[in-house]
Short mmCIF file of C-alpha atoms in Angstrom, two decimals:
data_model
loop_
_atom_site.label_atom_id
_atom_site.label_comp_id
_atom_site.label_asym_id
_atom_site.label_seq_id
_atom_site.Cartn_x
_atom_site.Cartn_y
_atom_site.Cartn_z
CA UNK A 854 217.86 -80.16 -5.51
CA UNK A 855 214.50 -78.44 -5.28
CA UNK A 856 215.29 -76.28 -2.22
CA UNK A 857 217.42 -73.69 -4.12
CA UNK A 858 214.63 -73.41 -6.73
CA UNK A 859 211.99 -72.93 -4.02
CA UNK A 860 214.02 -70.11 -2.49
CA UNK A 861 214.16 -68.16 -5.78
CA UNK A 862 211.94 -65.19 -6.49
CA UNK A 863 208.67 -65.45 -8.37
CA UNK A 864 210.29 -63.83 -11.38
CA UNK A 865 213.14 -66.36 -11.41
CA UNK A 866 210.70 -69.24 -11.05
CA UNK A 867 208.58 -67.86 -13.89
CA UNK A 868 211.64 -67.41 -16.12
CA UNK A 869 212.88 -70.94 -15.38
CA UNK A 870 209.47 -72.52 -15.97
CA UNK A 871 208.67 -70.70 -19.22
CA UNK A 872 212.23 -70.97 -20.52
CA UNK A 873 212.12 -74.72 -19.91
CA UNK A 874 208.84 -74.90 -21.81
CA UNK A 875 210.29 -72.88 -24.70
CA UNK A 876 213.39 -75.10 -24.70
CA UNK A 877 211.22 -78.22 -24.92
CA UNK A 878 209.29 -76.67 -27.81
CA UNK A 879 212.53 -75.71 -29.58
CA UNK A 880 213.95 -79.23 -29.19
CA UNK A 881 210.67 -80.64 -30.47
CA UNK A 882 210.86 -78.38 -33.53
CA UNK A 883 214.50 -79.35 -34.13
CA UNK A 884 213.84 -83.10 -34.09
CA UNK A 885 210.27 -83.37 -35.33
CA UNK A 886 210.29 -81.26 -38.49
CA UNK A 887 213.53 -82.66 -40.01
CA UNK A 888 212.17 -86.18 -39.57
CA UNK A 889 208.90 -85.10 -41.11
CA UNK A 890 210.79 -83.49 -44.01
CA UNK A 891 212.91 -86.64 -44.49
CA UNK A 892 209.76 -88.73 -44.74
CA UNK A 893 208.26 -86.32 -47.26
CA UNK A 894 211.44 -86.24 -49.39
CA UNK A 895 211.77 -90.00 -49.20
CA UNK A 896 208.15 -90.37 -50.24
CA UNK A 897 208.78 -88.01 -53.17
CA UNK A 898 211.89 -89.98 -54.11
CA UNK A 899 209.91 -93.24 -54.01
CA UNK A 900 207.18 -91.86 -56.25
CA UNK A 901 209.74 -90.35 -58.62
CA UNK A 902 211.80 -93.57 -58.83
CA UNK A 903 208.67 -95.65 -59.35
CA UNK A 904 207.48 -93.45 -62.21
CA UNK A 905 210.89 -93.34 -63.93
CA UNK A 906 211.44 -97.08 -63.54
CA UNK A 907 207.96 -97.74 -64.89
CA UNK A 908 208.67 -95.55 -67.97
CA UNK A 909 212.09 -97.15 -68.61
CA UNK A 910 210.69 -100.65 -68.15
CA UNK A 911 207.84 -99.85 -70.53
CA UNK A 912 210.28 -98.69 -73.26
CA UNK A 913 212.99 -101.31 -72.63
CA UNK A 914 210.76 -104.41 -72.49
CA UNK A 915 210.36 -104.73 -76.34
CA UNK A 916 214.08 -104.02 -76.79
CA UNK A 917 214.91 -106.82 -74.31
CA UNK A 918 212.47 -109.19 -75.95
CA UNK A 919 213.87 -108.54 -79.46
CA UNK A 920 217.48 -108.06 -78.23
CA UNK A 921 217.50 -104.54 -79.74
CA UNK A 922 220.55 -102.87 -78.18
CA UNK A 923 220.19 -99.66 -80.20
CA UNK A 924 216.76 -99.05 -78.73
CA UNK A 925 218.16 -99.71 -75.27
CA UNK A 926 220.97 -97.21 -75.81
CA UNK A 927 218.47 -94.55 -76.87
CA UNK A 928 216.45 -95.23 -73.71
CA UNK A 929 219.61 -95.00 -71.59
CA UNK A 930 220.58 -91.72 -73.27
CA UNK A 931 217.20 -90.20 -72.45
CA UNK A 932 217.39 -91.50 -68.87
CA UNK A 933 220.74 -89.80 -68.28
CA UNK A 934 218.97 -86.45 -68.51
CA UNK A 935 217.86 -87.12 -64.91
CA UNK A 936 220.86 -85.98 -62.83
CA UNK A 937 219.92 -88.21 -59.89
CA UNK A 938 219.92 -91.38 -61.99
CA UNK A 939 223.23 -93.22 -61.34
CA UNK A 940 222.79 -96.79 -62.48
CA UNK A 941 220.57 -98.80 -64.87
CA UNK A 942 220.79 -102.53 -65.50
CA UNK A 943 218.56 -104.71 -67.67
CA UNK A 944 218.92 -108.40 -66.90
CA UNK A 945 217.39 -111.43 -68.56
CA UNK A 946 215.23 -113.88 -66.67
CA UNK A 947 218.28 -116.10 -66.04
CA UNK A 948 220.00 -113.04 -64.38
CA UNK A 949 222.43 -112.54 -67.25
CA UNK A 950 223.05 -108.88 -68.00
CA UNK A 951 221.57 -107.63 -71.27
CA UNK A 952 222.52 -103.93 -70.91
CA UNK A 953 224.02 -101.78 -68.18
CA UNK A 954 224.65 -98.05 -67.65
CA UNK A 955 226.94 -96.56 -64.99
CA UNK A 956 227.20 -92.77 -64.62
CA UNK A 957 230.42 -93.20 -62.63
CA UNK A 958 232.24 -96.38 -63.67
CA UNK A 959 234.53 -96.27 -60.59
CA UNK A 960 231.61 -96.71 -58.15
CA UNK A 961 230.34 -100.17 -57.34
CA UNK A 962 226.54 -100.02 -57.27
CA UNK A 963 226.04 -103.07 -55.08
CA UNK A 964 222.79 -103.92 -53.39
CA UNK A 965 224.40 -104.23 -49.94
CA UNK A 966 222.68 -101.05 -48.78
CA UNK A 967 219.28 -102.68 -48.96
CA UNK A 968 219.60 -103.60 -45.26
CA UNK A 969 220.04 -99.96 -44.23
CA UNK A 970 217.23 -97.54 -43.51
CA UNK A 971 216.16 -95.83 -46.75
CA UNK A 972 217.16 -92.39 -45.52
CA UNK A 973 220.65 -93.67 -44.59
CA UNK A 974 221.39 -95.13 -48.01
CA UNK A 975 223.56 -93.40 -50.59
CA UNK A 976 221.45 -94.78 -53.45
CA UNK A 977 217.77 -95.47 -53.81
CA UNK A 978 217.34 -98.70 -55.81
CA UNK A 979 214.21 -100.00 -57.55
CA UNK A 980 213.91 -103.51 -59.00
CA UNK A 981 211.02 -104.05 -61.39
CA UNK A 982 210.00 -107.11 -63.36
CA UNK A 983 209.81 -106.81 -67.15
CA UNK A 984 207.06 -108.83 -68.82
CA UNK A 985 205.95 -109.32 -72.41
CA UNK A 986 202.77 -111.14 -73.47
CA UNK A 987 202.15 -112.01 -69.84
CA UNK A 988 205.57 -113.63 -69.55
CA UNK A 989 208.48 -112.56 -67.31
CA UNK A 990 211.40 -111.88 -69.60
CA UNK A 991 213.78 -110.07 -67.21
CA UNK A 992 214.37 -107.47 -64.53
CA UNK A 993 215.13 -103.76 -64.46
CA UNK A 994 217.57 -102.53 -61.77
CA UNK A 995 217.68 -98.74 -61.40
CA UNK A 996 219.48 -96.67 -58.73
CA UNK A 997 219.12 -92.98 -57.92
CA UNK A 998 221.63 -90.90 -55.97
CA UNK A 999 220.29 -89.63 -52.62
CA UNK A 1000 222.97 -86.97 -52.33
CA UNK A 1001 220.61 -84.13 -53.21
CA UNK A 1002 218.03 -85.49 -50.76
CA UNK A 1003 220.62 -85.64 -47.98
CA UNK A 1004 221.77 -82.13 -48.85
CA UNK A 1005 218.19 -80.87 -48.73
CA UNK A 1006 217.64 -82.59 -45.37
CA UNK A 1007 220.84 -81.17 -43.87
CA UNK A 1008 220.02 -77.70 -45.15
CA UNK A 1009 216.52 -77.98 -43.75
CA UNK A 1010 217.92 -79.26 -40.44
CA UNK A 1011 220.27 -76.29 -40.29
CA UNK A 1012 217.44 -73.85 -41.00
CA UNK A 1013 215.21 -75.55 -38.46
CA UNK A 1014 218.02 -75.42 -35.89
CA UNK A 1015 218.34 -71.68 -36.52
CA UNK A 1016 214.58 -71.31 -36.19
CA UNK A 1017 214.55 -73.35 -32.96
CA UNK A 1018 217.38 -71.30 -31.50
CA UNK A 1019 215.69 -68.08 -32.60
CA UNK A 1020 212.40 -69.19 -31.05
CA UNK A 1021 214.19 -70.06 -27.82
CA UNK A 1022 216.14 -66.79 -27.65
CA UNK A 1023 213.11 -64.71 -28.59
CA UNK A 1024 210.96 -66.57 -26.06
CA UNK A 1025 213.52 -66.02 -23.30
CA UNK A 1026 213.75 -62.31 -24.10
CA UNK A 1027 209.96 -62.01 -24.15
CA UNK A 1028 209.56 -63.85 -20.85
CA UNK A 1029 212.30 -61.69 -19.30
CA UNK A 1030 210.42 -58.57 -20.33
CA UNK A 1031 207.04 -59.94 -19.23
CA UNK A 1032 208.41 -61.22 -15.93
CA UNK A 1033 209.99 -57.83 -15.28
CA UNK A 1034 206.65 -56.13 -15.87
CA UNK A 1035 204.74 -58.66 -13.76
CA UNK A 1036 207.26 -58.84 -10.93
CA UNK A 1037 207.75 -55.08 -10.56
CA UNK A 1038 204.60 -54.65 -8.39
CA UNK A 1039 205.53 -57.75 -6.38
CA UNK A 1040 209.05 -56.43 -5.82
CA UNK A 1041 207.55 -53.12 -4.73
CA UNK A 1042 205.30 -54.93 -2.26
CA UNK A 1043 208.23 -56.97 -0.91
CA UNK A 1044 210.28 -53.80 -0.36
CA UNK A 1045 207.30 -52.18 1.38
CA UNK A 1046 206.80 -55.20 3.65
CA UNK A 1047 210.49 -55.23 4.58
CA UNK A 1048 210.46 -51.52 5.45
CA UNK A 1049 207.27 -51.86 7.49
CA UNK A 1050 208.73 -54.88 9.28
CA UNK A 1051 211.76 -52.72 10.09
CA UNK A 1052 209.45 -50.18 11.77
CA UNK A 1053 208.75 -47.65 9.01
CA UNK A 1054 204.95 -47.51 9.15
CA UNK A 1055 204.86 -44.52 6.77
CA UNK A 1056 205.88 -46.67 3.79
CA UNK A 1057 203.15 -47.69 1.30
CA UNK A 1058 203.15 -50.01 -1.73
CA UNK A 1059 201.39 -47.50 -4.07
CA UNK A 1060 200.71 -50.10 -6.77
CA UNK A 1061 197.88 -48.86 -9.01
CA UNK A 1062 197.45 -51.70 -11.50
CA UNK A 1063 193.95 -53.03 -12.16
CA UNK A 1064 194.80 -56.69 -11.62
CA UNK A 1065 194.94 -59.00 -8.62
CA UNK A 1066 198.35 -57.69 -7.56
CA UNK A 1067 197.08 -54.10 -7.58
CA UNK A 1068 194.04 -55.11 -5.55
CA UNK A 1069 196.27 -56.93 -3.07
CA UNK A 1070 198.60 -53.91 -2.80
CA UNK A 1071 195.69 -51.52 -2.16
CA UNK A 1072 194.26 -53.81 0.50
CA UNK A 1073 197.71 -54.05 2.06
CA UNK A 1074 198.00 -50.24 2.21
CA UNK A 1075 194.54 -50.06 3.82
CA UNK A 1076 195.61 -52.67 6.36
CA UNK A 1077 198.75 -50.67 7.22
CA UNK A 1078 196.66 -47.50 7.63
CA UNK A 1079 194.37 -49.34 10.03
CA UNK A 1080 197.39 -50.71 11.85
CA UNK A 1081 198.81 -47.19 12.27
CA UNK A 1082 195.43 -45.99 13.58
CA UNK A 1083 195.29 -48.93 15.98
CA UNK A 1084 198.80 -48.12 17.23
CA UNK A 1085 197.81 -44.50 17.81
CA UNK A 1086 194.69 -45.55 19.71
CA UNK A 1087 196.77 -48.01 21.69
CA UNK A 1088 199.28 -45.29 22.60
CA UNK A 1089 196.44 -43.04 23.73
CA UNK A 1090 194.95 -45.86 25.78
CA UNK A 1091 198.35 -46.60 27.29
CA UNK A 1092 198.82 -42.96 28.24
CA UNK A 1093 195.33 -42.82 29.75
CA UNK A 1094 195.99 -46.11 31.53
CA UNK A 1095 199.28 -44.79 32.91
CA UNK A 1096 197.47 -41.74 34.25
CA UNK A 1097 194.80 -43.94 35.81
CA UNK A 1098 197.41 -46.25 37.27
CA UNK A 1099 199.32 -43.33 38.77
CA UNK A 1100 196.08 -41.90 40.18
CA UNK A 1101 195.03 -45.28 41.51
CA UNK A 1102 198.50 -45.89 42.94
CA UNK A 1103 198.37 -42.56 44.74
CA UNK A 1104 194.90 -43.41 46.07
CA UNK A 1105 196.14 -46.82 47.19
CA UNK A 1106 199.13 -45.24 48.92
CA UNK A 1107 196.78 -42.86 50.73
CA UNK A 1108 194.38 -45.67 51.55
CA UNK A 1109 197.26 -47.83 52.72
CA UNK A 1110 198.48 -45.06 54.98
CA UNK A 1111 194.96 -44.63 56.34
CA UNK A 1112 194.64 -48.38 56.88
CA UNK A 1113 197.96 -48.47 58.69
CA UNK A 1114 196.81 -45.58 60.86
CA UNK A 1115 193.47 -47.27 61.54
CA UNK A 1116 195.26 -50.54 62.24
CA UNK A 1117 197.51 -48.84 64.76
CA UNK A 1118 194.48 -47.22 66.34
CA UNK A 1119 192.62 -50.53 66.36
CA UNK A 1120 195.54 -52.32 67.97
CA UNK A 1121 195.69 -49.57 70.54
CA UNK A 1122 191.96 -49.94 71.18
CA UNK A 1123 192.32 -53.73 71.38
CA UNK A 1124 195.13 -53.35 73.89
CA UNK A 1125 193.01 -50.95 75.89
CA UNK A 1126 189.97 -53.26 75.63
CA UNK A 1127 192.10 -56.20 76.70
CA UNK A 1128 193.28 -54.25 79.70
CA UNK A 1129 189.72 -53.19 80.45
CA UNK A 1130 188.57 -56.81 80.09
CA UNK A 1131 191.19 -57.91 82.58
CA UNK A 1132 190.15 -55.18 84.98
CA UNK A 1133 186.48 -56.08 84.37
CA UNK A 1134 187.09 -59.75 85.09
CA UNK A 1135 189.00 -58.82 88.21
CA UNK A 1136 186.12 -56.59 89.30
CA UNK A 1137 183.48 -59.21 88.47
CA UNK A 1138 185.34 -61.83 90.44
CA UNK A 1139 184.94 -59.68 93.55
CA UNK A 1140 181.21 -59.11 93.08
CA UNK A 1141 178.96 -61.32 95.22
CA UNK A 1142 176.30 -61.58 92.49
CA UNK A 1143 176.45 -63.69 89.38
CA UNK A 1144 177.18 -61.82 86.14
CA UNK A 1145 176.86 -63.25 82.61
CA UNK A 1146 177.34 -61.22 79.43
CA UNK A 1147 176.12 -62.44 76.02
CA UNK A 1148 176.74 -61.25 72.48
CA UNK A 1149 174.11 -60.22 69.93
CA UNK A 1150 173.32 -63.91 69.24
CA UNK A 1151 172.74 -64.57 72.97
CA UNK A 1152 175.88 -66.68 73.29
CA UNK A 1153 177.85 -66.38 76.54
CA UNK A 1154 180.90 -64.13 76.25
CA UNK A 1155 181.71 -63.37 79.94
CA UNK A 1156 180.91 -65.34 83.14
CA UNK A 1157 182.19 -64.49 86.63
CA UNK A 1158 182.98 -66.88 89.44
CA UNK A 1159 179.64 -66.45 91.32
CA UNK A 1160 177.66 -67.16 88.11
CA UNK A 1161 179.72 -70.32 87.60
CA UNK A 1162 179.00 -71.49 91.16
CA UNK A 1163 175.23 -70.88 90.84
CA UNK A 1164 174.80 -72.49 87.37
CA UNK A 1165 177.37 -75.23 87.89
CA UNK A 1166 179.12 -74.34 84.61
CA UNK A 1167 182.86 -73.92 84.25
CA UNK A 1168 183.75 -70.37 83.27
CA UNK A 1169 185.76 -71.49 80.24
CA UNK A 1170 183.30 -74.16 79.05
CA UNK A 1171 180.38 -71.72 79.16
CA UNK A 1172 182.01 -69.25 76.75
CA UNK A 1173 180.23 -69.43 73.37
CA UNK A 1174 177.30 -71.50 74.68
CA UNK A 1175 173.70 -70.26 74.17
CA UNK A 1176 172.28 -68.58 77.26
CA UNK A 1177 169.40 -71.11 77.16
CA UNK A 1178 171.89 -73.91 77.87
CA UNK A 1179 173.33 -72.10 80.90
CA UNK A 1180 170.00 -70.95 82.30
CA UNK A 1181 168.19 -74.28 82.03
CA UNK A 1182 164.59 -73.99 83.27
CA UNK A 1183 163.00 -77.07 84.87
CA UNK A 1184 159.78 -78.84 83.82
CA UNK A 1185 156.99 -77.91 86.23
CA UNK A 1186 153.73 -79.83 86.82
CA UNK A 1187 152.04 -76.55 87.67
CA UNK A 1188 153.03 -74.90 84.43
CA UNK A 1189 152.90 -77.80 81.99
CA UNK A 1190 155.40 -80.12 80.47
CA UNK A 1191 157.30 -77.28 78.79
CA UNK A 1192 157.13 -73.74 79.93
CA UNK A 1193 158.68 -70.58 78.51
CA UNK A 1194 162.46 -70.67 78.28
CA UNK A 1195 164.88 -67.81 78.74
CA UNK A 1196 164.98 -67.10 74.96
CA UNK A 1197 161.26 -66.25 75.01
CA UNK A 1198 161.83 -64.03 77.99
CA UNK A 1199 164.59 -62.19 76.15
CA UNK A 1200 162.44 -61.66 73.07
CA UNK A 1201 159.66 -60.18 75.22
CA UNK A 1202 162.09 -57.77 76.89
CA UNK A 1203 164.50 -57.20 74.02
CA UNK A 1204 164.90 -53.44 74.29
CA UNK A 1205 164.36 -52.72 77.98
CA UNK A 1206 165.75 -53.56 81.36
CA UNK A 1207 163.79 -56.14 83.33
CA UNK A 1208 163.90 -57.63 86.79
CA UNK A 1209 162.27 -60.96 87.59
CA UNK A 1210 162.51 -64.28 89.38
CA UNK A 1211 163.20 -67.56 87.63
CA UNK A 1212 163.90 -71.12 88.63
CA UNK A 1213 166.85 -72.83 86.94
CA UNK A 1214 168.39 -76.27 87.07
CA UNK A 1215 172.15 -76.38 87.52
CA UNK A 1216 174.47 -78.95 85.99
CA UNK A 1217 173.77 -81.33 88.89
CA UNK A 1218 169.96 -81.15 88.26
CA UNK A 1219 169.32 -79.03 91.37
CA UNK A 1220 166.60 -76.39 91.14
CA UNK A 1221 167.58 -72.90 92.17
CA UNK A 1222 165.44 -69.77 92.35
CA UNK A 1223 167.11 -66.62 91.20
CA UNK A 1224 166.41 -62.94 91.27
CA UNK A 1225 167.70 -61.73 87.91
CA UNK A 1226 168.19 -58.35 86.28
CA UNK A 1227 168.36 -58.33 82.47
CA UNK A 1228 170.09 -55.28 80.96
CA UNK A 1229 170.35 -54.93 77.13
CA UNK A 1230 173.61 -53.47 75.72
CA UNK A 1231 173.19 -50.90 72.92
CA UNK A 1232 175.60 -48.89 70.81
CA UNK A 1233 175.43 -45.14 70.45
CA UNK A 1234 173.32 -45.76 67.32
CA UNK A 1235 170.76 -47.85 69.21
CA UNK A 1236 171.92 -51.22 67.85
CA UNK A 1237 171.78 -54.10 70.33
CA UNK A 1238 175.14 -55.82 70.76
CA UNK A 1239 174.42 -58.09 73.73
CA UNK A 1240 172.82 -58.56 77.16
CA UNK A 1241 174.05 -58.47 80.79
CA UNK A 1242 172.47 -60.87 83.30
CA UNK A 1243 172.97 -59.98 87.01
CA UNK A 1244 171.43 -62.50 89.43
CA UNK A 1245 171.62 -64.07 92.88
CA UNK A 1246 169.88 -66.84 94.80
CA UNK A 1247 166.49 -65.85 96.18
CA UNK A 1248 164.41 -67.29 99.07
CA UNK A 1249 161.04 -65.69 100.11
CA UNK A 1250 160.01 -65.12 103.75
CA UNK A 1251 157.70 -68.20 103.80
CA UNK A 1252 160.50 -70.45 102.67
CA UNK A 1253 158.84 -71.22 99.32
CA UNK A 1254 158.40 -69.69 95.91
CA UNK A 1255 156.44 -66.48 95.57
CA UNK A 1256 153.42 -67.33 93.43
CA UNK A 1257 152.99 -63.69 92.49
CA UNK A 1258 156.34 -63.75 90.63
CA UNK A 1259 156.70 -64.92 87.02
CA UNK A 1260 158.30 -68.33 86.71
CA UNK A 1261 159.97 -69.11 83.35
CA UNK A 1262 160.71 -72.74 82.86
CA UNK A 1263 161.37 -75.20 80.06
#
């Protein structure tokens, strides 16, 4: 029920709401004021009937007491001057009728209407006691026609209905005009929003009223201007980004080509180095001296067969081991519990070739004296990349160790 109303425009909602309010006011006017008028007329009728009945009772009481019918007839004649007066009856205390006046003899003025609401009755009846010398001598029954009152009420109701309808129609016309004035800027804004949503960013609301709607429209136009500026900046950034991406892509293509070329060259060098390594190992295997090559961290990288036989190490197991583990120096009583090891020797002769004699212990704990040549390996830029150890077993002419030679032990 409420969904169709919620989907209506602001103008339609405003018209429905205010028209409903005006309709309620019109209905209130139509029902309230006739009732109020009826009460006022009925109150006037009550006061009027009370006054007339009081006057008639005042004049008719002596006539009833003295049974003076001529006086009663004069009173009745004067009372008939009131056009609303329909019926007068003077009754004795025992309810016997002393005098009676009927304006229309064919109408029965019964008191059966006393149970109806006063405004619904055809006649307004007043019953008043008649007393003389503080004694009740009879009753006065007087009835007034309510035709004129009903006619006045109906006429007033008709006029009020016309007024209510006029108020409603005028209110609807006014609210239509006001809603048209108020909704025009909103309709303009809605049209602008729809066009902008469709992609026309040149459209503007252009509402110049000095109220909240005008302020909202101006702020909306400012927002659209900023949005257009942001789109332009974004387009410029996108164009600049596309140029950068194309430039970067070209650089990456060139770099990729260079990397592929370098990779091919490196693979070629690796193949050549592998072949050279094979030839080197074949050559070293034929040399009668032990040869061990280490990397820049002094870990074994190459060991030939003679070096394996002298040290007791397997050629494969020795690869990657520190040179200090391969060239194990024995503990000597002459030189202390721990003497210099091969690492100290290398640090002392880091950048130069050196030839010396050392005693080592092989893997079977046998001491062997060696004559060893230590040759550092350097790049073209002078950076050390490793060391070559060339050695063989050594025995002096006296059959013992030469005390003039340096002995490095651990």
